[in-house]
Structures are given as structure tokens and as C-alpha cells.
Tab-separated table of C-alpha atoms in Angstrom:
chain	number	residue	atom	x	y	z
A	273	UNK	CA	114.802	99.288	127.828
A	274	UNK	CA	116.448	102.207	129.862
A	275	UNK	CA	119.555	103.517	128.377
A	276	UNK	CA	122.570	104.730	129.891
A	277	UNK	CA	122.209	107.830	131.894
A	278	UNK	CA	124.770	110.571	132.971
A	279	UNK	CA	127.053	113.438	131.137
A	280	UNK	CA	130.120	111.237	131.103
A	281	UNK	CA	129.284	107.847	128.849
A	282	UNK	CA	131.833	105.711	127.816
A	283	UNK	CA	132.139	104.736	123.862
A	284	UNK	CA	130.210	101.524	124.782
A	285	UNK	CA	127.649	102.881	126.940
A	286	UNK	CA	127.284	105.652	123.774
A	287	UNK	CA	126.657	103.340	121.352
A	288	UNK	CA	124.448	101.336	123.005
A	289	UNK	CA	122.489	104.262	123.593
A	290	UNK	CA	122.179	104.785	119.918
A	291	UNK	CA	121.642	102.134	119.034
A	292	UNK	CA	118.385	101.509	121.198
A	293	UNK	CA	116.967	104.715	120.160
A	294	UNK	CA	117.236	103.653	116.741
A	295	UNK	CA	115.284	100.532	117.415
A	296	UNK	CA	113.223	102.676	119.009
A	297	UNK	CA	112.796	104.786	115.654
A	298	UNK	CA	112.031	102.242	113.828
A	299	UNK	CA	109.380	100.855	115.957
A	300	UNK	CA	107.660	104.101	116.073
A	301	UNK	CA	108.436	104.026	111.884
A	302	UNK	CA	106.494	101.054	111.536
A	303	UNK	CA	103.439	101.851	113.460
A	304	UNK	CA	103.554	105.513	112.651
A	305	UNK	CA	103.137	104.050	108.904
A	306	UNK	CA	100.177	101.664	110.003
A	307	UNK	CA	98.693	104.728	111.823
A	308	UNK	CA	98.957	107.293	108.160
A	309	UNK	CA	97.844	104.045	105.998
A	310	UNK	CA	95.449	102.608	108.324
A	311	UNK	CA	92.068	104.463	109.707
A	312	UNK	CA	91.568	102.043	112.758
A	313	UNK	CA	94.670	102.883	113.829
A	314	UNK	CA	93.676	106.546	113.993
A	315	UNK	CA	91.966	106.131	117.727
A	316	UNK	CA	92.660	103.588	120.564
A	317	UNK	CA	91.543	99.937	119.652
A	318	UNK	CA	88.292	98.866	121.979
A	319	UNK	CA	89.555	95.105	121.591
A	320	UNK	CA	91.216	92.486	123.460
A	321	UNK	CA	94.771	92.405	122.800
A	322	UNK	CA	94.421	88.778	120.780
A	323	UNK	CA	92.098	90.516	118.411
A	324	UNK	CA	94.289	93.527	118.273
A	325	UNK	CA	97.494	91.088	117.395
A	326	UNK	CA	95.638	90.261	114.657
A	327	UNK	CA	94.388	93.362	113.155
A	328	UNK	CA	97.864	94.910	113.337
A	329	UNK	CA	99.669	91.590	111.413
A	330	UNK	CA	96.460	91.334	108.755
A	331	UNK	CA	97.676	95.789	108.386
A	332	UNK	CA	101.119	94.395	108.269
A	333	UNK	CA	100.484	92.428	105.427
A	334	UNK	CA	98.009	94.071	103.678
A	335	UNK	CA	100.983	97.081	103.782
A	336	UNK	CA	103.603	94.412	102.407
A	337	UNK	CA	100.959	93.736	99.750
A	338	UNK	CA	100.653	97.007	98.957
A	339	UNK	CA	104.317	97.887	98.413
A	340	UNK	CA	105.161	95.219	96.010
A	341	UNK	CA	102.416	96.242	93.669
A	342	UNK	CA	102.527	100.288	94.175
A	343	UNK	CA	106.054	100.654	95.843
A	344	UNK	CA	106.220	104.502	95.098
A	345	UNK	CA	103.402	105.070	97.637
A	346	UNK	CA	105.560	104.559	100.329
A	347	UNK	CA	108.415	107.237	99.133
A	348	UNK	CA	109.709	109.533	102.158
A	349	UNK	CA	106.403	108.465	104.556
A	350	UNK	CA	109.687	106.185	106.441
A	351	UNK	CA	112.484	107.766	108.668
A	352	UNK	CA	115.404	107.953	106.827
A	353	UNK	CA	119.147	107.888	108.742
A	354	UNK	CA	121.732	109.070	106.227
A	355	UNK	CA	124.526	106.929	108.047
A	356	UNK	CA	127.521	108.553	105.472
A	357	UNK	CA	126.489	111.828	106.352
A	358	UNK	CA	125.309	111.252	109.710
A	359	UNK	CA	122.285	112.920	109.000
A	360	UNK	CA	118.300	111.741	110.430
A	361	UNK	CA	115.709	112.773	108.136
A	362	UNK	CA	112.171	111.908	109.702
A	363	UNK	CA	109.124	110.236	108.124
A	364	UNK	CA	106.325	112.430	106.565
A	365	UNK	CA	103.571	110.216	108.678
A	366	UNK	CA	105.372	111.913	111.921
A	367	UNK	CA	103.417	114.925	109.934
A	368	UNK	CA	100.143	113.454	110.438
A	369	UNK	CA	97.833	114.121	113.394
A	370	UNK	CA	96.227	111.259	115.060
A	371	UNK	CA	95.250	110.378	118.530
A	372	UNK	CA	95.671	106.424	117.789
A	373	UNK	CA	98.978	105.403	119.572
A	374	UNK	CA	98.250	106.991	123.156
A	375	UNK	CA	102.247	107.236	125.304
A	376	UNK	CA	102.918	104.618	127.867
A	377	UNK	CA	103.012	106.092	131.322
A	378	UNK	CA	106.265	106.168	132.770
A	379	UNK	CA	107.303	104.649	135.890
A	380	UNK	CA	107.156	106.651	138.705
A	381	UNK	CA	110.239	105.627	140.097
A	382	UNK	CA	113.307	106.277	138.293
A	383	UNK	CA	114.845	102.513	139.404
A	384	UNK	CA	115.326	99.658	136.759
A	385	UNK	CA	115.650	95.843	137.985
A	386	UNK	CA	118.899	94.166	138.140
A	387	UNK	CA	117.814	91.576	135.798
A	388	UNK	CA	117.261	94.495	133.491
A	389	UNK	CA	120.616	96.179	133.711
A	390	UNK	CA	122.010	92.624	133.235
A	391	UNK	CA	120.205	92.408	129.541
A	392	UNK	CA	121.523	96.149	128.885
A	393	UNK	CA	124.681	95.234	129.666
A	394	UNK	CA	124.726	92.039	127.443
A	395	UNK	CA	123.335	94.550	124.909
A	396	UNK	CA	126.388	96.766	125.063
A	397	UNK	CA	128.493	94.473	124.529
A	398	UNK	CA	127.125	93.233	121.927
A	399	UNK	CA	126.786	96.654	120.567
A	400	UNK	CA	130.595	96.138	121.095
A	401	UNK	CA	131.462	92.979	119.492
A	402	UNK	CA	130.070	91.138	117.290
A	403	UNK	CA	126.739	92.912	116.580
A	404	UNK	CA	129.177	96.600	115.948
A	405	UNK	CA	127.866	97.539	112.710
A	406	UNK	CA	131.026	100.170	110.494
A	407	UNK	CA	129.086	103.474	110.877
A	408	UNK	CA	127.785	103.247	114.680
A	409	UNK	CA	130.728	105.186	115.828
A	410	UNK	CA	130.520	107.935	113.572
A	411	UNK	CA	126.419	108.011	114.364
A	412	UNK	CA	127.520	109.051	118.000
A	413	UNK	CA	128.267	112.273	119.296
């Protein structure tokens, strides 16, 4: 999803903004994690995507697995957002080189659909309402 664009956001189109680049963060958390733990993930999967579905949830739990019995592996390889101090403190598998999760291409046009800026909108205000979570507006700047 596109976020707001321009100098002059409003509060709502703000938070919305930060709030989908922290989903965004902790996307890229999770599979930056299955990338440090997990060799496959280390180059570009020859498989279809059914049998890649399946390799990344049998990682998935295989990494649950592993928490509950050795949690203390896991300490500081996560992003970390310090929402009291509003302070980000990134992951130490953002560290680690790998060629594994290859960038999407962006679009070459610069033009999202209006069914699109219909969800973003419902988004924001949500953002707004009843999914507003205490510390978003002091996570904004």
C-alpha cells in the first residue's frame, strides 16, 4: 500500500503513514529473521510458490519451536520500537548479508487505483478511530 505523499500531511494522513511503515517493519522483521535462521532463505527459492508457502510456514514453526525451548537465541536479532521514548532500534539480522529476499520492482508509473486509495482511506480512519493505539501520536513527527 502507497502512503500519503506531499510536505503538508494532515495528523490522519501522518499516522497512517506510520503506521504502514511499521507493518512494513515488521514484515521485513519476520522474514529478515527466517533469512539469519534459515540457509534456504539465503538465495531466491527455485520453487513454485505452493511449495514455497510451505517451506516458509514449516520455517515459521520450526522458529516458534525454537523459541519456546531456547528463547534467549532470539535476543536483539528483532527490531525493537521504544514507543515511550520514541526511539527505533533495528534488528541485528538487518546486519547480515544475504542475497535471499531480492526488492520488488516498482511500478513505473507513479498512479495508484481508486479502489486502492479507497482501502487507504478506510485505513486512516481507522488509524483514527477505533484502531488509534495511545503512543501513535507521539511516534509521528
Amino acid at each position: 500500500m502507497k502512503p500519503f505523499g506531499g510536505q503538508n500531511l494532515t495528523q490522519r494522513e501522518k499516522k497512517n503513514n506510520y503506521r504502514l511503515s511499521r507493518a512494513r517493519r515488521i514484515v521485513e522483521n519476520a522474514f529478515g529473521i527466517l533469512v539469519s535462521r534459515f540457509q534456504i532463505f539465503g538465495k531466491p527459492l527455485p520453487y513454485c510458490p505452493n511449495t514455497v508457502d510451505n517451506i516458509v510456514k514449516a520455517c515459521c514453526a520450526l522458529h516458534n519451536w525454537l523459541r519456546i525451548i531456547k528463547s534467549s537465541i532470539l535476543e536483539h536479532t528483532m527490531d525493537f520500537e521504544d514507543t515511550e521514548n520514541e526511539h527505533f532500534v533495528e534488528g541485528s539480522w538487518r546486519q547480515l548479508p544475504s542475497d535471499g529476499l531480492v526488492p520488488i520492482p516498482r511500478h513505473m508509473y507513479n498512479h495508484s487505483s481508486q479502489n486502492a486509495r479507497q482501502i487507504r482511506e478506510k485505513f486512516a480512519d481507522y488509524f483514527m478511530g477505533e484502531g488509534s493505539v495511545s503512543w501513535q501520536a507521539r511516534m509521528i513527527h
